[in-house]
Amino acid sequence: MNTKIENKLTPVRIIAFVFVALWLIVAMFPFIWTLWGSFKVQADFFSKADWANAIFGFHTEKQTGNFFYY
Amino acid sequence: MKHSTFLLFILPSLSVMFLFIAIPIVSVFIQSLHIEHKQVIIVSENCDPFGCETTTSVDTEASAKLKEKAPLGKFNGFKTYSNRMHFAFDEIGEAWNSSDSFIVFVKKIYNYPLYRALSFTLTYTFVVTPFVLFLGFLVALGVNNLPKLLKGPTIFASLLPMIVTPLVGSLILFWMVDGDGVIGATLQKLFNDNSLSLKASPVLTWVMLMVYGIWHLMPFSFIVFYAGLQTVPHETIEAATIDGASKFQRTRHVVIPHLMPLAIFITLILLMDNFRVFEPIISFRAEAHATSISWLIWNHLRESAYPLYNAAGATSMITIFCVGILLLPVLIRTWRDFNEKNKG
Amino acid sequence: MQYLAFILKNKQVIFFTIDGYYGSWIEEEFWRAVINTSIVVFFTVLISLTFGTLGGYALARSTYRYAFWILMAGLIFRAMPHMTLVSGYLQPFFAWNIWGILPTTIIVLVAINQPFTLWMLHSFFLNIPKDLDESAMCDGCNRFQAFRYVIIPIMWPGVITTGLFSFLLAYNDFTVTSMLLSDENETMIPAIASFLGTVQEEGKVMYAVAAVVSATAPLFFLVMFFQRQIVSGLTAGAVKG
């Protein structure tokens, strides 16, 4: 009986799922963002113009050393 | 167990608690009754053909002697408690007489450090605690509905905000809500207001600190409630289902009463932890708009050139008194339970 | 410093640098704080657990009224905001000249930790049947021998769980370590707090960001490996008591 309940997708179940997913984003996002951003320069991590800079590291390229690829 | 064996076993533990918790509380009380010596000042008059000039200098030798004689300082009684750094009785009386409306009076009181700190600490405690209880319960219900495979990773991710050092956790959030940080900048774009700053407004600072508090403590109530949900008797739920109770009714009439003792336990722990809120204020550099009692003590000890031991002591005693009031219901209850158990 | 670059499939390049880590660990000597933290945390956990197991065992086995009062006192001590205690330490510690050194901080953290450790281990020992050590005592052991040969071999799950929480308390502490340690003995958390003042003004916020991530990483692994123990520890006091 128990397994039957677990496999059914009821509206309550969907709401619960969405709610937990939201909480997980709230709980995890700050850590992931800061871990990623710690490998950037300040102009990228605190980039007011475009938060995508903090992901790709636009200023990190300009401000640091020589250019070489991996 | 024999008394002597008991004593031997508990002695190390008891002696550190006695030396570093019980005695400091007494010493804080004594500290709060004394006040630092004033420096001994020598006034000397130097006369020359153009006139006389008085110079003042600190007599370090006499000052040191005074300090050696009475290292605690001058006895001051309860005056530290009533001065403007603490209860500010005189100032309040004056404010009461000079204010034409109650709101003006409250605003005047709010200018005094102790009332400022108390109002934030109490608001923080009584806002964060219910939110944490309620949201934690909802997440626990949600996770309980998840497929088994997802439960482990969900618990792992949920634990992080609580485990991470409060100072560090609040710093991480602080950098994100900074005007140049990702959340701060996004909010500015959303509201199309380039000067929007969460740090500049008192109300937003309070909200920010409380949101941090909820984020930080929610995992605790979630985990405890989740563990409690595993112990809800299956038969009762099934019986209720057969009787035609909806999911909501089952939660309301079976699950919640079952979890009530847990909720009391969580509330107790949350009240104790929230009342000592301190680190987020340092991280958010929020002292201009929000101060807590612990922050106030830290400030007395740290910010001036000489630590203000008497002020720190008095604030500490007031804090301990408040904690006592918070704990009183629990203590009375335990005392009653204990007595009943011994009678029966 | 140089940087790393990864090229994604759509020719988008992602750049990384370790400037922040280099700056904080080497230039600002964050490694010193890491070593201090390791020392403080190691000894705090060790001493807390030693004192705590002895005391918790005694409390669980005593049938007298004073055991109850000790537990109640523990509950009250647990509620004391740490800052109030710290304000009582400073004057005597300065007078005896033991302010600023690691051993003082360790013993203070042990003391602050003790109420919680006692409560947790007490409820853990209550779950170990009394008959076990009492039958050993019938066989001619005294209380200490019964503890040594019967209890110690089976107490590790509870001790590990309690140890995790002692670890967290010592590792996460800011109030005690920031007030009781001198600059050269600073641990990680107060070091990060002092970064805030000095480094921020010089435009080196990334040093602080890197230090924050460095301080979080061990906790991340701790949760990963000991998730079950942490969960059981959080609920131990609640579900049973």
PDB file of N, CA, C and O in Angstrom, chain C residues 41-86:
ATOM      1  N   VAL C  41      41.016  23.478  17.949  1.00  0.00           N
ATOM      2  CA  VAL C  41      39.913  22.548  17.745  1.00  0.00           C
ATOM      3  C   VAL C  41      40.286  21.150  18.234  1.00  0.00           C
ATOM      4  O   VAL C  41      39.520  20.508  18.951  1.00  0.00           O
ATOM      5  N   PHE C  42      41.496  20.704  17.915  1.00  0.00           N
ATOM      6  CA  PHE C  42      41.910  19.361  18.301  1.00  0.00           C
ATOM      7  C   PHE C  42      41.861  19.189  19.818  1.00  0.00           C
ATOM      8  O   PHE C  42      41.246  18.254  20.338  1.00  0.00           O
ATOM      9  N   PHE C  43      42.490  20.108  20.546  1.00  0.00           N
ATOM     10  CA  PHE C  43      42.542  19.937  21.994  1.00  0.00           C
ATOM     11  C   PHE C  43      41.184  20.170  22.647  1.00  0.00           C
ATOM     12  O   PHE C  43      40.852  19.510  23.636  1.00  0.00           O
ATOM     13  N   THR C  44      40.408  21.106  22.101  1.00  0.00           N
ATOM     14  CA  THR C  44      39.082  21.326  22.684  1.00  0.00           C
ATOM     15  C   THR C  44      38.243  20.061  22.585  1.00  0.00           C
ATOM     16  O   THR C  44      37.616  19.636  23.563  1.00  0.00           O
ATOM     17  N   VAL C  45      38.249  19.424  21.415  1.00  0.00           N
ATOM     18  CA  VAL C  45      37.444  18.216  21.237  1.00  0.00           C
ATOM     19  C   VAL C  45      37.955  17.116  22.158  1.00  0.00           C
ATOM     20  O   VAL C  45      37.177  16.455  22.860  1.00  0.00           O
ATOM     21  N   LEU C  46      39.279  16.946  22.192  1.00  0.00           N
ATOM     22  CA  LEU C  46      39.864  15.876  23.004  1.00  0.00           C
ATOM     23  C   LEU C  46      39.486  16.033  24.483  1.00  0.00           C
ATOM     24  O   LEU C  46      38.968  15.103  25.119  1.00  0.00           O
ATOM     25  N   ILE C  47      39.714  17.240  25.026  1.00  0.00           N
ATOM     26  CA  ILE C  47      39.459  17.444  26.453  1.00  0.00           C
ATOM     27  C   ILE C  47      37.959  17.405  26.742  1.00  0.00           C
ATOM     28  O   ILE C  47      37.515  16.801  27.721  1.00  0.00           O
ATOM     29  N   SER C  48      37.162  18.035  25.873  1.00  0.00           N
ATOM     30  CA  SER C  48      35.707  18.026  26.079  1.00  0.00           C
ATOM     31  C   SER C  48      35.185  16.612  26.177  1.00  0.00           C
ATOM     32  O   SER C  48      34.377  16.289  27.053  1.00  0.00           O
ATOM     33  N   LEU C  49      35.646  15.757  25.259  1.00  0.00           N
ATOM     34  CA  LEU C  49      35.121  14.393  25.237  1.00  0.00           C
ATOM     35  C   LEU C  49      35.585  13.606  26.449  1.00  0.00           C
ATOM     36  O   LEU C  49      34.806  12.843  27.027  1.00  0.00           O
ATOM     37  N   THR C  50      36.838  13.796  26.846  1.00  0.00           N
ATOM     38  CA  THR C  50      37.329  13.074  28.025  1.00  0.00           C
ATOM     39  C   THR C  50      36.505  13.442  29.256  1.00  0.00           C
ATOM     40  O   THR C  50      35.964  12.578  29.950  1.00  0.00           O
ATOM     41  N   PHE C  51      36.390  14.743  29.517  1.00  0.00           N
ATOM     42  CA  PHE C  51      35.616  15.195  30.679  1.00  0.00           C
ATOM     43  C   PHE C  51      34.157  14.784  30.535  1.00  0.00           C
ATOM     44  O   PHE C  51      33.515  14.360  31.484  1.00  0.00           O
ATOM     45  N   GLY C  52      33.652  14.942  29.315  1.00  0.00           N
ATOM     46  CA  GLY C  52      32.228  14.711  29.076  1.00  0.00           C
ATOM     47  C   GLY C  52      31.823  13.267  29.250  1.00  0.00           C
ATOM     48  O   GLY C  52      30.773  12.981  29.828  1.00  0.00           O
ATOM     49  N   THR C  53      32.652  12.318  28.756  1.00  0.00           N
ATOM     50  CA  THR C  53      32.275  10.904  28.908  1.00  0.00           C
ATOM     51  C   THR C  53      32.259  10.518  30.374  1.00  0.00           C
ATOM     52  O   THR C  53      31.324   9.862  30.833  1.00  0.00           O
ATOM     53  N   LEU C  54      33.286  10.947  31.126  1.00  0.00           N
ATOM     54  CA  LEU C  54      33.313  10.607  32.551  1.00  0.00           C
ATOM     55  C   LEU C  54      32.078  11.164  33.265  1.00  0.00           C
ATOM     56  O   LEU C  54      31.343  10.441  33.945  1.00  0.00           O
ATOM     57  N   GLY C  55      31.845  12.469  33.057  1.00  0.00           N
ATOM     58  CA  GLY C  55      30.722  13.118  33.746  1.00  0.00           C
ATOM     59  C   GLY C  55      29.385  12.581  33.274  1.00  0.00           C
ATOM     60  O   GLY C  55      28.494  12.316  34.087  1.00  0.00           O
ATOM     61  N   GLY C  56      29.240  12.414  31.961  1.00  0.00           N
ATOM     62  CA  GLY C  56      27.969  11.938  31.417  1.00  0.00           C
ATOM     63  C   GLY C  56      27.640  10.546  31.929  1.00  0.00           C
ATOM     64  O   GLY C  56      26.488  10.248  32.252  1.00  0.00           O
ATOM     65  N   TYR C  57      28.662   9.703  32.031  1.00  0.00           N
ATOM     66  CA  TYR C  57      28.460   8.343  32.534  1.00  0.00           C
ATOM     67  C   TYR C  57      27.991   8.385  33.991  1.00  0.00           C
ATOM     68  O   TYR C  57      27.017   7.715  34.376  1.00  0.00           O
ATOM     69  N   ALA C  58      28.665   9.224  34.798  1.00  0.00           N
ATOM     70  CA  ALA C  58      28.278   9.325  36.210  1.00  0.00           C
ATOM     71  C   ALA C  58      26.837   9.801  36.337  1.00  0.00           C
ATOM     72  O   ALA C  58      26.056   9.257  37.117  1.00  0.00           O
ATOM     73  N   LEU C  59      26.476  10.811  35.534  1.00  0.00           N
ATOM     74  CA  LEU C  59      25.115  11.358  35.628  1.00  0.00           C
ATOM     75  C   LEU C  59      24.076  10.322  35.221  1.00  0.00           C
ATOM     76  O   LEU C  59      22.988  10.261  35.794  1.00  0.00           O
ATOM     77  N   ALA C  60      24.432   9.500  34.214  1.00  0.00           N
ATOM     78  CA  ALA C  60      23.466   8.516  33.743  1.00  0.00           C
ATOM     79  C   ALA C  60      23.275   7.394  34.752  1.00  0.00           C
ATOM     80  O   ALA C  60      22.217   6.761  34.786  1.00  0.00           O
ATOM     81  N   ARG C  61      24.287   7.114  35.567  1.00  0.00           N
ATOM     82  CA  ARG C  61      24.194   5.982  36.474  1.00  0.00           C
ATOM     83  C   ARG C  61      23.809   6.372  37.891  1.00  0.00           C
ATOM     84  O   ARG C  61      23.496   5.515  38.709  1.00  0.00           O
ATOM     85  N   SER C  62      23.864   7.669  38.209  1.00  0.00           N
ATOM     86  CA  SER C  62      23.542   8.076  39.575  1.00  0.00           C
ATOM     87  C   SER C  62      22.034   8.165  39.747  1.00  0.00           C
ATOM     88  O   SER C  62      21.316   8.598  38.864  1.00  0.00           O
ATOM     89  N   THR C  63      21.570   7.741  40.907  1.00  0.00           N
ATOM     90  CA  THR C  63      20.136   7.802  41.167  1.00  0.00           C
ATOM     91  C   THR C  63      19.797   8.893  42.158  1.00  0.00           C
ATOM     92  O   THR C  63      18.656   9.039  42.575  1.00  0.00           O
ATOM     93  N   TYR C  64      20.800   9.672  42.542  1.00  0.00           N
ATOM     94  CA  TYR C  64      20.551  10.696  43.554  1.00  0.00           C
ATOM     95  C   TYR C  64      20.025  11.965  42.930  1.00  0.00           C
ATOM     96  O   TYR C  64      20.154  12.203  41.739  1.00  0.00           O
ATOM     97  N   ARG C  65      19.451  12.807  43.795  1.00  0.00           N
ATOM     98  CA  ARG C  65      18.816  14.032  43.368  1.00  0.00           C
ATOM     99  C   ARG C  65      19.822  15.026  42.772  1.00  0.00           C
ATOM    100  O   ARG C  65      19.509  15.767  41.854  1.00  0.00           O
ATOM    101  N   TYR C  66      21.054  15.030  43.312  1.00  0.00           N
ATOM    102  CA  TYR C  66      22.000  16.059  42.845  1.00  0.00           C
ATOM    103  C   TYR C  66      22.360  15.884  41.376  1.00  0.00           C
ATOM    104  O   TYR C  66      22.723  16.848  40.715  1.00  0.00           O
ATOM    105  N   ALA C  67      22.254  14.659  40.842  1.00  0.00           N
ATOM    106  CA  ALA C  67      22.512  14.485  39.407  1.00  0.00           C
ATOM    107  C   ALA C  67      21.537  15.324  38.594  1.00  0.00           C
ATOM    108  O   ALA C  67      21.914  15.971  37.615  1.00  0.00           O
ATOM    109  N   PHE C  68      20.277  15.340  39.042  1.00  0.00           N
ATOM    110  CA  PHE C  68      19.270  16.152  38.364  1.00  0.00           C
ATOM    111  C   PHE C  68      19.640  17.625  38.433  1.00  0.00           C
ATOM    112  O   PHE C  68      19.548  18.357  37.439  1.00  0.00           O
ATOM    113  N   TRP C  69      20.099  18.060  39.604  1.00  0.00           N
ATOM    114  CA  TRP C  69      20.431  19.485  39.736  1.00  0.00           C
ATOM    115  C   TRP C  69      21.617  19.871  38.873  1.00  0.00           C
ATOM    116  O   TRP C  69      21.677  20.976  38.339  1.00  0.00           O
ATOM    117  N   ILE C  70      22.575  18.968  38.733  1.00  0.00           N
ATOM    118  CA  ILE C  70      23.722  19.272  37.871  1.00  0.00           C
ATOM    119  C   ILE C  70      23.252  19.431  36.426  1.00  0.00           C
ATOM    120  O   ILE C  70      23.658  20.358  35.716  1.00  0.00           O
ATOM    121  N   LEU C  71      22.343  18.563  36.003  1.00  0.00           N
ATOM    122  CA  LEU C  71      21.820  18.679  34.642  1.00  0.00           C
ATOM    123  C   LEU C  71      21.045  19.987  34.455  1.00  0.00           C
ATOM    124  O   LEU C  71      21.154  20.641  33.416  1.00  0.00           O
ATOM    125  N   MET C  72      20.292  20.376  35.470  1.00  0.00           N
ATOM    126  CA  MET C  72      19.541  21.637  35.377  1.00  0.00           C
ATOM    127  C   MET C  72      20.494  22.817  35.285  1.00  0.00           C
ATOM    128  O   MET C  72      20.315  23.733  34.487  1.00  0.00           O
ATOM    129  N   ALA C  73      21.544  22.776  36.129  1.00  0.00           N
ATOM    130  CA  ALA C  73      22.546  23.849  36.075  1.00  0.00           C
ATOM    131  C   ALA C  73      23.166  23.890  34.686  1.00  0.00           C
ATOM    132  O   ALA C  73      23.407  24.962  34.132  1.00  0.00           O
ATOM    133  N   GLY C  74      23.405  22.707  34.101  1.00  0.00           N
ATOM    134  CA  GLY C  74      23.946  22.638  32.752  1.00  0.00           C
ATOM    135  C   GLY C  74      23.045  23.336  31.757  1.00  0.00           C
ATOM    136  O   GLY C  74      23.497  24.081  30.896  1.00  0.00           O
ATOM    137  N   LEU C  75      21.736  23.120  31.905  1.00  0.00           N
ATOM    138  CA  LEU C  75      20.777  23.751  30.986  1.00  0.00           C
ATOM    139  C   LEU C  75      20.844  25.271  31.100  1.00  0.00           C
ATOM    140  O   LEU C  75      20.834  25.990  30.093  1.00  0.00           O
ATOM    141  N   ILE C  76      20.952  25.758  32.344  1.00  0.00           N
ATOM    142  CA  ILE C  76      21.029  27.216  32.534  1.00  0.00           C
ATOM    143  C   ILE C  76      22.342  27.753  31.955  1.00  0.00           C
ATOM    144  O   ILE C  76      22.359  28.774  31.273  1.00  0.00           O
ATOM    145  N   PHE C  77      23.435  27.034  32.207  1.00  0.00           N
ATOM    146  CA  PHE C  77      24.732  27.470  31.669  1.00  0.00           C
ATOM    147  C   PHE C  77      24.704  27.474  30.143  1.00  0.00           C
ATOM    148  O   PHE C  77      25.295  28.322  29.504  1.00  0.00           O
ATOM    149  N   ARG C  78      24.017  26.494  29.571  1.00  0.00           N
ATOM    150  CA  ARG C  78      23.931  26.397  28.112  1.00  0.00           C
ATOM    151  C   ARG C  78      23.247  27.637  27.529  1.00  0.00           C
ATOM    152  O   ARG C  78      23.527  28.047  26.415  1.00  0.00           O
ATOM    153  N   ALA C  79      22.342  28.235  28.323  1.00  0.00           N
ATOM    154  CA  ALA C  79      21.591  29.376  27.814  1.00  0.00           C
ATOM    155  C   ALA C  79      22.347  30.692  27.937  1.00  0.00           C
ATOM    156  O   ALA C  79      21.961  31.680  27.330  1.00  0.00           O
ATOM    157  N   MET C  80      23.420  30.728  28.721  1.00  0.00           N
ATOM    158  CA  MET C  80      24.160  31.973  28.901  1.00  0.00           C
ATOM    159  C   MET C  80      24.756  32.423  27.578  1.00  0.00           C
ATOM    160  O   MET C  80      25.514  31.686  26.953  1.00  0.00           O
ATOM    161  N   PRO C  81      24.454  33.648  27.129  1.00  0.00           N
ATOM    162  CA  PRO C  81      25.153  34.148  25.947  1.00  0.00           C
ATOM    163  C   PRO C  81      26.658  34.184  26.236  1.00  0.00           C
ATOM    164  O   PRO C  81      27.065  34.643  27.308  1.00  0.00           O
ATOM    165  N   HIS C  82      27.457  33.684  25.295  1.00  0.00           N
ATOM    166  CA  HIS C  82      28.887  33.565  25.559  1.00  0.00           C
ATOM    167  C   HIS C  82      29.536  34.910  25.855  1.00  0.00           C
ATOM    168  O   HIS C  82      30.509  34.986  26.580  1.00  0.00           O
ATOM    169  N   MET C  83      28.963  35.967  25.273  1.00  0.00           N
ATOM    170  CA  MET C  83      29.568  37.275  25.479  1.00  0.00           C
ATOM    171  C   MET C  83      29.544  37.697  26.945  1.00  0.00           C
ATOM    172  O   MET C  83      30.465  38.356  27.418  1.00  0.00           O
ATOM    173  N   THR C  84      28.495  37.300  27.668  1.00  0.00           N
ATOM    174  CA  THR C  84      28.433  37.687  29.077  1.00  0.00           C
ATOM    175  C   THR C  84      29.563  37.024  29.856  1.00  0.00           C
ATOM    176  O   THR C  84      30.139  37.625  30.756  1.00  0.00           O
ATOM    177  N   LEU C  85      29.892  35.768  29.498  1.00  0.00           N
ATOM    178  CA  LEU C  85      30.983  35.079  30.186  1.00  0.00           C
ATOM    179  C   LEU C  85      32.312  35.738  29.845  1.00  0.00           C
ATOM    180  O   LEU C  85      33.152  35.963  30.719  1.00  0.00           O
ATOM    181  N   VAL C  86      32.495  36.054  28.549  1.00  0.00           N
ATOM    182  CA  VAL C  86      33.765  36.637  28.115  1.00  0.00           C
ATOM    183  C   VAL C  86      34.043  37.927  28.864  1.00  0.00           C
ATOM    184  O   VAL C  86      35.176  38.194  29.264  1.00  0.00           O
TER     185      VAL C  86
END
